[in-house]
């Protein structure tokens, strides 16, 4: 965690306080996935590549998709699927209201079963990385978790580091269904936005997955998402 | 929805005691389950999937050299002790929590278990007199043996006729569901956040006492993932 500033409000970290006021949990409401576009599962999927986190998505739009139109969108799940050559499919995910990650993954069940390989790429701040070694943390680093053989030249994510989000959910689902074909890449970056240095790590993973990169010399806007201190 | 439990091999759990941790203060129940799994070499027998469980993955917390991936919710058992346990390393999506409680109840009902023990913890500022019992329980088995156990009290209803344990997460809700048709005990300890390893050890001992298995108590072993409770080692470069 980065150093605290004077006067900064620190929220209690205990998970016990989450939903503390919920004496009664709400009744379960079944939400139906609302797809827009062509959601038909292709006959062949060589690789299904899931990308989450805003910074990776910005890079993908600039370097890989470049004005590509999505095949379909999950309107109440923050999901968009794009087709690439060679039966590769990119799935972009952003957390939103509606379905949670578990429900999103279940709605993609047929895609997951059809795919020969499943990859998920997520990012986290390098400050959240629990370094088990007696050396300084690098500016960016890549770790892998997989339920098949680790054929990539990246280290396995060391304990006690944990990953959450859609990537974690996918890997959990594949383990549970005994689908031994899912690999999760965690890219630790030292900034909240990508610059030319940290984007190299993401592009490196994309290249290893044989994703065609149309434009690797891109300018990524580092404008913040809010108007505080503009 | 995918089936909730996926066993890696045919398993008969009839007559077993099942322990379920609630996400509560200091993660004490999860720490206790970790100690149980590590000390008594529990075997992972099933994975658990439910959309209510907030997903989380990491390396095997009990063996740093293993290539196995650990997930947010897993099912372990020990044949000699006749104890099974669920380890929940994450939390629940509150919108789906009720469905999860019903689904898990329907699944474990089929396992013909002897008893279910829900572990929990509560904020110790609830204890107005620190000399009073630090452990609490609720029990639908009408078991009189609790009277012989020291430092433990039965929870009392508040003025509204409800049980309330601040900081105990979903433990009461789960107890309500499971005690509908299974023998169930809710067991917890009043604690504060901090280094809760000794509390986990004492909760484990108390659980064994309730099960009348004190003779089975062993020297506690910490999982290797607990090595970084206070962060990783300092980089050599700072010296």
PDB file of N, CA and C in Angstrom, chain A residues 14-20 22-29 98 100-103 105-106 130-136 145-147 156-165 168-169 171-173 175-178 184, chain B residues 1-6 24-25 27 30 47-49 51 55-61 63-64 66 69 71 89-90 93-94 96-99 101 123 162 166-167 170 173 193 224-225 228 231-236 238:
ATOM      1  N   UNK A  14     -11.728  -4.216   7.598  1.00  0.00           N
ATOM      2  CA  UNK A  14     -12.336  -5.499   7.943  1.00  0.00           C
ATOM      3  C   UNK A  14     -13.501  -5.835   7.022  1.00  0.00           C
ATOM      4  N   UNK A  15     -13.492  -7.062   6.530  1.00  0.00           N
ATOM      5  CA  UNK A  15     -14.575  -7.501   5.662  1.00  0.00           C
ATOM      6  C   UNK A  15     -15.838  -7.761   6.463  1.00  0.00           C
ATOM      7  N   UNK A  16     -15.653  -7.844   7.793  1.00  0.00           N
ATOM      8  CA  UNK A  16     -16.813  -8.112   8.633  1.00  0.00           C
ATOM      9  C   UNK A  16     -17.800  -6.959   8.577  1.00  0.00           C
ATOM     10  N   UNK A  17     -17.314  -5.759   8.227  1.00  0.00           N
ATOM     11  CA  UNK A  17     -18.209  -4.606   8.208  1.00  0.00           C
ATOM     12  C   UNK A  17     -19.042  -4.546   6.936  1.00  0.00           C
ATOM     13  N   UNK A  18     -18.681  -5.356   5.955  1.00  0.00           N
ATOM     14  CA  UNK A  18     -19.458  -5.382   4.727  1.00  0.00           C
ATOM     15  C   UNK A  18     -20.824  -5.985   5.039  1.00  0.00           C
ATOM     16  N   UNK A  19     -21.854  -5.284   4.610  1.00  0.00           N
ATOM     17  CA  UNK A  19     -23.237  -5.742   4.819  1.00  0.00           C
ATOM     18  C   UNK A  19     -23.575  -5.938   6.303  1.00  0.00           C
ATOM     19  N   UNK A  20     -22.866  -5.212   7.139  1.00  0.00           N
ATOM     20  CA  UNK A  20     -23.071  -5.399   8.570  1.00  0.00           C
ATOM     21  C   UNK A  20     -24.507  -5.098   8.983  1.00  0.00           C
ATOM     22  N   UNK A  22     -27.098  -5.692   7.333  1.00  0.00           N
ATOM     23  CA  UNK A  22     -28.077  -6.584   6.699  1.00  0.00           C
ATOM     24  C   UNK A  22     -28.485  -7.709   7.645  1.00  0.00           C
ATOM     25  N   UNK A  23     -29.479  -7.423   8.427  1.00  0.00           N
ATOM     26  CA  UNK A  23     -30.008  -8.492   9.275  1.00  0.00           C
ATOM     27  C   UNK A  23     -30.713  -9.518   8.409  1.00  0.00           C
ATOM     28  N   UNK A  24     -31.354  -9.006   7.365  1.00  0.00           N
ATOM     29  CA  UNK A  24     -32.047  -9.875   6.416  1.00  0.00           C
ATOM     30  C   UNK A  24     -31.482  -9.628   5.027  1.00  0.00           C
ATOM     31  N   UNK A  25     -31.111 -10.677   4.352  1.00  0.00           N
ATOM     32  CA  UNK A  25     -30.637 -10.519   2.976  1.00  0.00           C
ATOM     33  C   UNK A  25     -31.837 -10.413   2.042  1.00  0.00           C
ATOM     34  N   UNK A  26     -31.703  -9.654   0.937  1.00  0.00           N
ATOM     35  CA  UNK A  26     -32.856  -9.512   0.029  1.00  0.00           C
ATOM     36  C   UNK A  26     -33.212 -10.829  -0.650  1.00  0.00           C
ATOM     37  N   UNK A  27     -34.451 -10.938  -1.054  1.00  0.00           N
ATOM     38  CA  UNK A  27     -34.897 -12.138  -1.779  1.00  0.00           C
ATOM     39  C   UNK A  27     -34.157 -12.218  -3.103  1.00  0.00           C
ATOM     40  N   UNK A  28     -33.899 -13.439  -3.542  1.00  0.00           N
ATOM     41  CA  UNK A  28     -33.160 -13.643  -4.793  1.00  0.00           C
ATOM     42  C   UNK A  28     -34.023 -13.274  -5.996  1.00  0.00           C
ATOM     43  N   UNK A  29     -33.460 -12.456  -6.863  1.00  0.00           N
ATOM     44  CA  UNK A  29     -34.162 -12.095  -8.093  1.00  0.00           C
ATOM     45  C   UNK A  29     -33.399 -12.665  -9.270  1.00  0.00           C
ATOM     46  N   UNK A  98     -26.077  -5.008 -12.530  1.00  0.00           N
ATOM     47  CA  UNK A  98     -26.738  -6.142 -13.182  1.00  0.00           C
ATOM     48  C   UNK A  98     -26.124  -7.435 -12.738  1.00  0.00           C
ATOM     49  N   UNK A 100     -23.464 -10.309 -11.800  1.00  0.00           N
ATOM     50  CA  UNK A 100     -22.115 -10.329 -11.226  1.00  0.00           C
ATOM     51  C   UNK A 100     -21.223 -11.250 -12.061  1.00  0.00           C
ATOM     52  N   UNK A 101     -19.946 -11.350 -11.696  1.00  0.00           N
ATOM     53  CA  UNK A 101     -19.005 -12.093 -12.540  1.00  0.00           C
ATOM     54  C   UNK A 101     -19.416 -13.568 -12.677  1.00  0.00           C
ATOM     55  N   UNK A 102     -19.912 -14.152 -11.590  1.00  0.00           N
ATOM     56  CA  UNK A 102     -20.328 -15.552 -11.630  1.00  0.00           C
ATOM     57  C   UNK A 102     -21.458 -15.764 -12.630  1.00  0.00           C
ATOM     58  N   UNK A 103     -22.411 -14.856 -12.631  1.00  0.00           N
ATOM     59  CA  UNK A 103     -23.541 -14.968 -13.556  1.00  0.00           C
ATOM     60  C   UNK A 103     -23.101 -14.706 -14.998  1.00  0.00           C
ATOM     61  N   UNK A 105     -20.121 -15.374 -16.227  1.00  0.00           N
ATOM     62  CA  UNK A 105     -19.405 -16.579 -16.680  1.00  0.00           C
ATOM     63  C   UNK A 105     -20.408 -17.685 -17.025  1.00  0.00           C
ATOM     64  N   UNK A 106     -21.424 -17.841 -16.208  1.00  0.00           N
ATOM     65  CA  UNK A 106     -22.430 -18.883 -16.504  1.00  0.00           C
ATOM     66  C   UNK A 106     -23.169 -18.594 -17.807  1.00  0.00           C
ATOM     67  N   UNK A 130       2.395  -8.746  -3.027  1.00  0.00           N
ATOM     68  CA  UNK A 130       3.142  -9.148  -1.828  1.00  0.00           C
ATOM     69  C   UNK A 130       4.414  -9.832  -2.298  1.00  0.00           C
ATOM     70  N   UNK A 131       5.520  -9.122  -2.108  1.00  0.00           N
ATOM     71  CA  UNK A 131       6.791  -9.590  -2.654  1.00  0.00           C
ATOM     72  C   UNK A 131       7.445 -10.596  -1.702  1.00  0.00           C
ATOM     73  N   UNK A 132       7.575 -11.859  -2.120  1.00  0.00           N
ATOM     74  CA  UNK A 132       8.185 -12.832  -1.209  1.00  0.00           C
ATOM     75  C   UNK A 132       9.715 -12.837  -1.281  1.00  0.00           C
ATOM     76  N   UNK A 133      10.275 -11.981  -2.125  1.00  0.00           N
ATOM     77  CA  UNK A 133      11.730 -11.999  -2.310  1.00  0.00           C
ATOM     78  C   UNK A 133      12.374 -10.779  -1.650  1.00  0.00           C
ATOM     79  N   UNK A 134      13.683 -10.905  -1.369  1.00  0.00           N
ATOM     80  CA  UNK A 134      14.416  -9.811  -0.722  1.00  0.00           C
ATOM     81  C   UNK A 134      14.939  -8.797  -1.747  1.00  0.00           C
ATOM     82  N   UNK A 135      14.202  -8.546  -2.775  1.00  0.00           N
ATOM     83  CA  UNK A 135      14.640  -7.572  -3.788  1.00  0.00           C
ATOM     84  C   UNK A 135      13.530  -6.552  -4.010  1.00  0.00           C
ATOM     85  N   UNK A 136      13.915  -5.400  -4.532  1.00  0.00           N
ATOM     86  CA  UNK A 136      12.921  -4.364  -4.821  1.00  0.00           C
ATOM     87  C   UNK A 136      11.939  -4.875  -5.885  1.00  0.00           C
ATOM     88  N   UNK A 145      -1.450 -17.910 -13.355  1.00  0.00           N
ATOM     89  CA  UNK A 145      -2.124 -19.014 -12.646  1.00  0.00           C
ATOM     90  C   UNK A 145      -2.838 -19.831 -13.699  1.00  0.00           C
ATOM     91  N   UNK A 146      -2.694 -21.130 -13.650  1.00  0.00           N
ATOM     92  CA  UNK A 146      -3.325 -21.943 -14.679  1.00  0.00           C
ATOM     93  C   UNK A 146      -3.747 -23.301 -14.125  1.00  0.00           C
ATOM     94  N   UNK A 147      -4.768 -23.876 -14.748  1.00  0.00           N
ATOM     95  CA  UNK A 147      -5.153 -25.235 -14.341  1.00  0.00           C
ATOM     96  C   UNK A 147      -4.684 -26.249 -15.381  1.00  0.00           C
ATOM     97  N   UNK A 156       4.722 -18.578 -11.643  1.00  0.00           N
ATOM     98  CA  UNK A 156       3.404 -18.778 -11.025  1.00  0.00           C
ATOM     99  C   UNK A 156       3.214 -17.693  -9.959  1.00  0.00           C
ATOM    100  N   UNK A 157       2.009 -17.219  -9.815  1.00  0.00           N
ATOM    101  CA  UNK A 157       1.731 -16.215  -8.779  1.00  0.00           C
ATOM    102  C   UNK A 157       2.007 -16.824  -7.407  1.00  0.00           C
ATOM    103  N   UNK A 158       2.851 -16.142  -6.642  1.00  0.00           N
ATOM    104  CA  UNK A 158       3.270 -16.700  -5.356  1.00  0.00           C
ATOM    105  C   UNK A 158       2.213 -16.429  -4.281  1.00  0.00           C
ATOM    106  N   UNK A 159       2.120 -17.331  -3.305  1.00  0.00           N
ATOM    107  CA  UNK A 159       1.282 -17.061  -2.136  1.00  0.00           C
ATOM    108  C   UNK A 159       1.943 -15.950  -1.328  1.00  0.00           C
ATOM    109  N   UNK A 160       1.255 -15.105  -0.650  1.00  0.00           N
ATOM    110  CA  UNK A 160      -0.197 -15.104  -0.423  1.00  0.00           C
ATOM    111  C   UNK A 160      -0.943 -14.164  -1.364  1.00  0.00           C
ATOM    112  N   UNK A 161      -0.398 -13.905  -2.576  1.00  0.00           N
ATOM    113  CA  UNK A 161      -1.087 -13.003  -3.504  1.00  0.00           C
ATOM    114  C   UNK A 161      -2.378 -13.649  -4.022  1.00  0.00           C
ATOM    115  N   UNK A 162      -3.380 -12.843  -4.181  1.00  0.00           N
ATOM    116  CA  UNK A 162      -4.684 -13.333  -4.638  1.00  0.00           C
ATOM    117  C   UNK A 162      -5.169 -12.485  -5.804  1.00  0.00           C
ATOM    118  N   UNK A 163      -5.990 -13.060  -6.632  1.00  0.00           N
ATOM    119  CA  UNK A 163      -6.575 -12.331  -7.756  1.00  0.00           C
ATOM    120  C   UNK A 163      -8.090 -12.446  -7.662  1.00  0.00           C
ATOM    121  N   UNK A 164      -8.766 -11.345  -7.920  1.00  0.00           N
ATOM    122  CA  UNK A 164     -10.236 -11.381  -7.943  1.00  0.00           C
ATOM    123  C   UNK A 164     -10.709 -10.914  -9.319  1.00  0.00           C
ATOM    124  N   UNK A 165     -11.995 -10.858  -9.509  1.00  0.00           N
ATOM    125  CA  UNK A 165     -12.542 -10.342 -10.764  1.00  0.00           C
ATOM    126  C   UNK A 165     -12.952 -11.442 -11.722  1.00  0.00           C
ATOM    127  N   UNK A 168     -10.464 -14.411 -12.297  1.00  0.00           N
ATOM    128  CA  UNK A 168     -10.506 -15.377 -11.190  1.00  0.00           C
ATOM    129  C   UNK A 168     -11.741 -16.249 -11.297  1.00  0.00           C
ATOM    130  N   UNK A 169     -12.841 -15.631 -11.692  1.00  0.00           N
ATOM    131  CA  UNK A 169     -14.106 -16.353 -11.810  1.00  0.00           C
ATOM    132  C   UNK A 169     -14.029 -17.399 -12.926  1.00  0.00           C
ATOM    133  N   UNK A 171     -11.286 -18.859 -14.122  1.00  0.00           N
ATOM    134  CA  UNK A 171     -10.388 -19.954 -13.725  1.00  0.00           C
ATOM    135  C   UNK A 171     -11.101 -20.875 -12.725  1.00  0.00           C
ATOM    136  N   UNK A 172     -11.838 -20.296 -11.807  1.00  0.00           N
ATOM    137  CA  UNK A 172     -12.600 -21.088 -10.836  1.00  0.00           C
ATOM    138  C   UNK A 172     -13.605 -21.988 -11.551  1.00  0.00           C
ATOM    139  N   UNK A 173     -14.308 -21.398 -12.517  1.00  0.00           N
ATOM    140  CA  UNK A 173     -15.322 -22.161 -13.255  1.00  0.00           C
ATOM    141  C   UNK A 173     -14.683 -23.323 -14.010  1.00  0.00           C
ATOM    142  N   UNK A 175     -11.852 -24.821 -13.318  1.00  0.00           N
ATOM    143  CA  UNK A 175     -11.394 -25.840 -12.361  1.00  0.00           C
ATOM    144  C   UNK A 175     -12.589 -26.684 -11.918  1.00  0.00           C
ATOM    145  N   UNK A 176     -13.683 -26.015 -11.608  1.00  0.00           N
ATOM    146  CA  UNK A 176     -14.872 -26.711 -11.109  1.00  0.00           C
ATOM    147  C   UNK A 176     -15.432 -27.667 -12.162  1.00  0.00           C
ATOM    148  N   UNK A 177     -15.399 -27.249 -13.426  1.00  0.00           N
ATOM    149  CA  UNK A 177     -15.956 -28.084 -14.506  1.00  0.00           C
ATOM    150  C   UNK A 177     -14.915 -29.018 -15.106  1.00  0.00           C
ATOM    151  N   UNK A 178     -13.739 -29.065 -14.493  1.00  0.00           N
ATOM    152  CA  UNK A 178     -12.623 -29.902 -14.988  1.00  0.00           C
ATOM    153  C   UNK A 178     -12.275 -29.601 -16.439  1.00  0.00           C
ATOM    154  N   UNK A 184      -4.607 -17.629 -16.475  1.00  0.00           N
ATOM    155  CA  UNK A 184      -4.858 -16.252 -16.044  1.00  0.00           C
ATOM    156  C   UNK A 184      -3.531 -15.516 -15.908  1.00  0.00           C
TER     157      UNK A 184
ATOM    158  N   UNK B   1     -27.651 -23.530 -13.798  1.00  0.00           N
ATOM    159  CA  UNK B   1     -26.463 -23.280 -12.973  1.00  0.00           C
ATOM    160  C   UNK B   1     -25.669 -24.568 -12.792  1.00  0.00           C
ATOM    161  N   UNK B   2     -24.360 -24.467 -12.774  1.00  0.00           N
ATOM    162  CA  UNK B   2     -23.509 -25.644 -12.564  1.00  0.00           C
ATOM    163  C   UNK B   2     -23.762 -26.217 -11.171  1.00  0.00           C
ATOM    164  N   UNK B   3     -23.499 -27.535 -11.016  1.00  0.00           N
ATOM    165  CA  UNK B   3     -23.729 -28.138  -9.695  1.00  0.00           C
ATOM    166  C   UNK B   3     -22.800 -27.509  -8.670  1.00  0.00           C
ATOM    167  N   UNK B   4     -23.301 -27.369  -7.454  1.00  0.00           N
ATOM    168  CA  UNK B   4     -22.566 -26.623  -6.437  1.00  0.00           C
ATOM    169  C   UNK B   4     -21.300 -27.331  -5.980  1.00  0.00           C
ATOM    170  N   UNK B   5     -21.418 -28.633  -5.760  1.00  0.00           N
ATOM    171  CA  UNK B   5     -20.246 -29.415  -5.315  1.00  0.00           C
ATOM    172  C   UNK B   5     -19.781 -30.325  -6.439  1.00  0.00           C
ATOM    173  N   UNK B   6     -18.494 -30.360  -6.672  1.00  0.00           N
ATOM    174  CA  UNK B   6     -17.937 -31.263  -7.678  1.00  0.00           C
ATOM    175  C   UNK B   6     -16.860 -32.098  -6.991  1.00  0.00           C
ATOM    176  N   UNK B  24     -16.273 -13.130   9.122  1.00  0.00           N
ATOM    177  CA  UNK B  24     -16.549 -12.234  10.240  1.00  0.00           C
ATOM    178  C   UNK B  24     -15.265 -11.631  10.815  1.00  0.00           C
ATOM    179  N   UNK B  25     -15.384 -10.925  11.911  1.00  0.00           N
ATOM    180  CA  UNK B  25     -14.270 -10.107  12.440  1.00  0.00           C
ATOM    181  C   UNK B  25     -12.942 -10.851  12.425  1.00  0.00           C
ATOM    182  N   UNK B  27     -11.435 -12.329  10.285  1.00  0.00           N
ATOM    183  CA  UNK B  27     -11.434 -13.580   9.503  1.00  0.00           C
ATOM    184  C   UNK B  27     -11.131 -14.787  10.390  1.00  0.00           C
ATOM    185  N   UNK B  30     -12.139 -18.352   9.207  1.00  0.00           N
ATOM    186  CA  UNK B  30     -11.299 -18.857   8.102  1.00  0.00           C
ATOM    187  C   UNK B  30      -9.915 -19.260   8.605  1.00  0.00           C
ATOM    188  N   UNK B  47     -14.571 -29.169  -5.268  1.00  0.00           N
ATOM    189  CA  UNK B  47     -14.571 -27.718  -5.487  1.00  0.00           C
ATOM    190  C   UNK B  47     -16.019 -27.240  -5.368  1.00  0.00           C
ATOM    191  N   UNK B  48     -16.163 -25.974  -5.049  1.00  0.00           N
ATOM    192  CA  UNK B  48     -17.517 -25.423  -4.868  1.00  0.00           C
ATOM    193  C   UNK B  48     -17.687 -24.241  -5.807  1.00  0.00           C
ATOM    194  N   UNK B  49     -18.783 -24.239  -6.527  1.00  0.00           N
ATOM    195  CA  UNK B  49     -19.082 -23.120  -7.435  1.00  0.00           C
ATOM    196  C   UNK B  49     -20.472 -22.598  -7.138  1.00  0.00           C
ATOM    197  N   UNK B  51     -22.595 -18.660  -8.109  1.00  0.00           N
ATOM    198  CA  UNK B  51     -22.405 -17.264  -8.526  1.00  0.00           C
ATOM    199  C   UNK B  51     -22.405 -16.279  -7.357  1.00  0.00           C
ATOM    200  N   UNK B  55     -15.462 -14.454  -6.574  1.00  0.00           N
ATOM    201  CA  UNK B  55     -14.340 -15.309  -6.985  1.00  0.00           C
ATOM    202  C   UNK B  55     -12.995 -14.754  -6.565  1.00  0.00           C
ATOM    203  N   UNK B  56     -12.097 -15.666  -6.314  1.00  0.00           N
ATOM    204  CA  UNK B  56     -10.733 -15.320  -5.918  1.00  0.00           C
ATOM    205  C   UNK B  56      -9.870 -16.536  -6.203  1.00  0.00           C
ATOM    206  N   UNK B  57      -8.701 -16.314  -6.770  1.00  0.00           N
ATOM    207  CA  UNK B  57      -7.776 -17.439  -6.987  1.00  0.00           C
ATOM    208  C   UNK B  57      -6.379 -17.064  -6.507  1.00  0.00           C
ATOM    209  N   UNK B  58      -5.621 -18.071  -6.189  1.00  0.00           N
ATOM    210  CA  UNK B  58      -4.241 -17.862  -5.744  1.00  0.00           C
ATOM    211  C   UNK B  58      -3.532 -19.202  -5.765  1.00  0.00           C
ATOM    212  N   UNK B  59      -2.295 -19.199  -5.297  1.00  0.00           N
ATOM    213  CA  UNK B  59      -1.556 -20.462  -5.238  1.00  0.00           C
ATOM    214  C   UNK B  59      -2.021 -21.263  -4.030  1.00  0.00           C
ATOM    215  N   UNK B  60      -1.670 -22.538  -4.017  1.00  0.00           N
ATOM    216  CA  UNK B  60      -2.035 -23.412  -2.906  1.00  0.00           C
ATOM    217  C   UNK B  60      -1.543 -22.804  -1.580  1.00  0.00           C
ATOM    218  N   UNK B  61      -2.433 -22.471  -0.667  1.00  0.00           N
ATOM    219  CA  UNK B  61      -2.006 -21.789   0.561  1.00  0.00           C
ATOM    220  C   UNK B  61      -1.289 -22.698   1.555  1.00  0.00           C
ATOM    221  N   UNK B  63       0.850 -25.331   0.549  1.00  0.00           N
ATOM    222  CA  UNK B  63       2.070 -25.917   0.002  1.00  0.00           C
ATOM    223  C   UNK B  63       2.615 -25.000  -1.093  1.00  0.00           C
ATOM    224  N   UNK B  64       3.673 -24.265  -0.774  1.00  0.00           N
ATOM    225  CA  UNK B  64       4.162 -23.256  -1.712  1.00  0.00           C
ATOM    226  C   UNK B  64       4.760 -23.874  -2.976  1.00  0.00           C
ATOM    227  N   UNK B  66       3.475 -26.444  -4.568  1.00  0.00           N
ATOM    228  CA  UNK B  66       2.431 -27.096  -5.363  1.00  0.00           C
ATOM    229  C   UNK B  66       2.019 -26.198  -6.529  1.00  0.00           C
ATOM    230  N   UNK B  69      -4.043 -24.637  -8.012  1.00  0.00           N
ATOM    231  CA  UNK B  69      -4.639 -23.307  -7.815  1.00  0.00           C
ATOM    232  C   UNK B  69      -5.708 -23.416  -6.739  1.00  0.00           C
ATOM    233  N   UNK B  71      -9.090 -21.853  -4.926  1.00  0.00           N
ATOM    234  CA  UNK B  71     -10.215 -20.977  -5.289  1.00  0.00           C
ATOM    235  C   UNK B  71     -10.918 -20.481  -4.028  1.00  0.00           C
ATOM    236  N   UNK B  89     -12.752 -18.376   1.313  1.00  0.00           N
ATOM    237  CA  UNK B  89     -11.673 -17.387   1.413  1.00  0.00           C
ATOM    238  C   UNK B  89     -12.110 -16.009   0.939  1.00  0.00           C
ATOM    239  N   UNK B  90     -13.353 -15.903   0.521  1.00  0.00           N
ATOM    240  CA  UNK B  90     -13.808 -14.631   0.007  1.00  0.00           C
ATOM    241  C   UNK B  90     -15.142 -14.302   0.663  1.00  0.00           C
ATOM    242  N   UNK B  93     -21.882 -12.285  -2.519  1.00  0.00           N
ATOM    243  CA  UNK B  93     -22.656 -11.196  -3.107  1.00  0.00           C
ATOM    244  C   UNK B  93     -23.991 -11.176  -2.358  1.00  0.00           C
ATOM    245  N   UNK B  94     -24.269 -10.065  -1.659  1.00  0.00           N
ATOM    246  CA  UNK B  94     -25.436 -10.069  -0.768  1.00  0.00           C
ATOM    247  C   UNK B  94     -26.741 -10.297  -1.515  1.00  0.00           C
ATOM    248  N   UNK B  96     -27.283 -12.413  -3.826  1.00  0.00           N
ATOM    249  CA  UNK B  96     -27.470 -13.842  -4.084  1.00  0.00           C
ATOM    250  C   UNK B  96     -27.274 -14.694  -2.829  1.00  0.00           C
ATOM    251  N   UNK B  97     -27.019 -14.028  -1.700  1.00  0.00           N
ATOM    252  CA  UNK B  97     -26.670 -14.770  -0.483  1.00  0.00           C
ATOM    253  C   UNK B  97     -27.782 -15.742  -0.071  1.00  0.00           C
ATOM    254  N   UNK B  98     -29.018 -15.277  -0.142  1.00  0.00           N
ATOM    255  CA  UNK B  98     -30.135 -16.125   0.292  1.00  0.00           C
ATOM    256  C   UNK B  98     -30.213 -17.394  -0.555  1.00  0.00           C
ATOM    257  N   UNK B  99     -30.001 -17.227  -1.848  1.00  0.00           N
ATOM    258  CA  UNK B  99     -30.026 -18.391  -2.748  1.00  0.00           C
ATOM    259  C   UNK B  99     -28.877 -19.334  -2.399  1.00  0.00           C
ATOM    260  N   UNK B 101     -27.473 -19.770   0.552  1.00  0.00           N
ATOM    261  CA  UNK B 101     -27.789 -20.501   1.793  1.00  0.00           C
ATOM    262  C   UNK B 101     -28.736 -21.665   1.498  1.00  0.00           C
ATOM    263  N   UNK B 123     -17.379  -8.675  17.398  1.00  0.00           N
ATOM    264  CA  UNK B 123     -16.558  -7.587  17.952  1.00  0.00           C
ATOM    265  C   UNK B 123     -16.530  -7.677  19.474  1.00  0.00           C
ATOM    266  N   UNK B 162     -34.868 -11.320  18.741  1.00  0.00           N
ATOM    267  CA  UNK B 162     -33.941 -11.771  17.686  1.00  0.00           C
ATOM    268  C   UNK B 162     -32.550 -11.912  18.268  1.00  0.00           C
ATOM    269  N   UNK B 166     -22.924  -8.593  16.464  1.00  0.00           N
ATOM    270  CA  UNK B 166     -22.266  -7.619  15.594  1.00  0.00           C
ATOM    271  C   UNK B 166     -20.910  -8.123  15.131  1.00  0.00           C
ATOM    272  N   UNK B 167     -20.721  -8.084  13.829  1.00  0.00           N
ATOM    273  CA  UNK B 167     -19.436  -8.492  13.254  1.00  0.00           C
ATOM    274  C   UNK B 167     -19.389  -9.941  12.841  1.00  0.00           C
ATOM    275  N   UNK B 170     -22.609 -13.483   8.016  1.00  0.00           N
ATOM    276  CA  UNK B 170     -23.859 -14.180   7.672  1.00  0.00           C
ATOM    277  C   UNK B 170     -24.147 -15.366   8.591  1.00  0.00           C
ATOM    278  N   UNK B 173     -27.800 -15.922   9.712  1.00  0.00           N
ATOM    279  CA  UNK B 173     -28.678 -16.237   8.577  1.00  0.00           C
ATOM    280  C   UNK B 173     -28.482 -17.688   8.131  1.00  0.00           C
ATOM    281  N   UNK B 193      -9.873  -6.932  15.833  1.00  0.00           N
ATOM    282  CA  UNK B 193      -8.991  -7.102  14.676  1.00  0.00           C
ATOM    283  C   UNK B 193      -7.534  -6.976  15.110  1.00  0.00           C
ATOM    284  N   UNK B 224       1.813 -22.302   5.134  1.00  0.00           N
ATOM    285  CA  UNK B 224       2.937 -21.495   4.638  1.00  0.00           C
ATOM    286  C   UNK B 224       2.487 -20.110   4.171  1.00  0.00           C
ATOM    287  N   UNK B 225       1.225 -19.988   3.772  1.00  0.00           N
ATOM    288  CA  UNK B 225       0.749 -18.675   3.296  1.00  0.00           C
ATOM    289  C   UNK B 225       0.639 -17.660   4.429  1.00  0.00           C
ATOM    290  N   UNK B 228       3.506 -14.333   5.544  1.00  0.00           N
ATOM    291  CA  UNK B 228       3.579 -12.894   5.246  1.00  0.00           C
ATOM    292  C   UNK B 228       2.443 -12.120   5.919  1.00  0.00           C
ATOM    293  N   UNK B 231       3.500  -8.726   6.010  1.00  0.00           N
ATOM    294  CA  UNK B 231       4.166  -8.291   4.783  1.00  0.00           C
ATOM    295  C   UNK B 231       5.356  -9.175   4.452  1.00  0.00           C
ATOM    296  N   UNK B 232       5.867  -8.970   3.239  1.00  0.00           N
ATOM    297  CA  UNK B 232       6.995  -9.761   2.763  1.00  0.00           C
ATOM    298  C   UNK B 232       8.303  -9.323   3.414  1.00  0.00           C
ATOM    299  N   UNK B 233       9.398 -10.026   3.106  1.00  0.00           N
ATOM    300  CA  UNK B 233      10.690  -9.647   3.678  1.00  0.00           C
ATOM    301  C   UNK B 233      11.165  -8.309   3.113  1.00  0.00           C
ATOM    302  N   UNK B 234      11.971  -7.541   3.878  1.00  0.00           N
ATOM    303  CA  UNK B 234      12.431  -6.250   3.360  1.00  0.00           C
ATOM    304  C   UNK B 234      13.450  -6.454   2.242  1.00  0.00           C
ATOM    305  N   UNK B 235      13.446  -5.598   1.210  1.00  0.00           N
ATOM    306  CA  UNK B 235      14.447  -5.740   0.153  1.00  0.00           C
ATOM    307  C   UNK B 235      15.845  -5.449   0.693  1.00  0.00           C
ATOM    308  N   UNK B 236      16.820  -6.239   0.281  1.00  0.00           N
ATOM    309  CA  UNK B 236      18.186  -6.105   0.803  1.00  0.00           C
ATOM    310  C   UNK B 236      18.745  -4.707   0.510  1.00  0.00           C
ATOM    311  N   UNK B 238      17.689  -1.852   0.923  1.00  0.00           N
ATOM    312  CA  UNK B 238      17.438  -0.733   1.856  1.00  0.00           C
ATOM    313  C   UNK B 238      18.521  -0.633   2.925  1.00  0.00           C
TER     314      UNK B 238
END
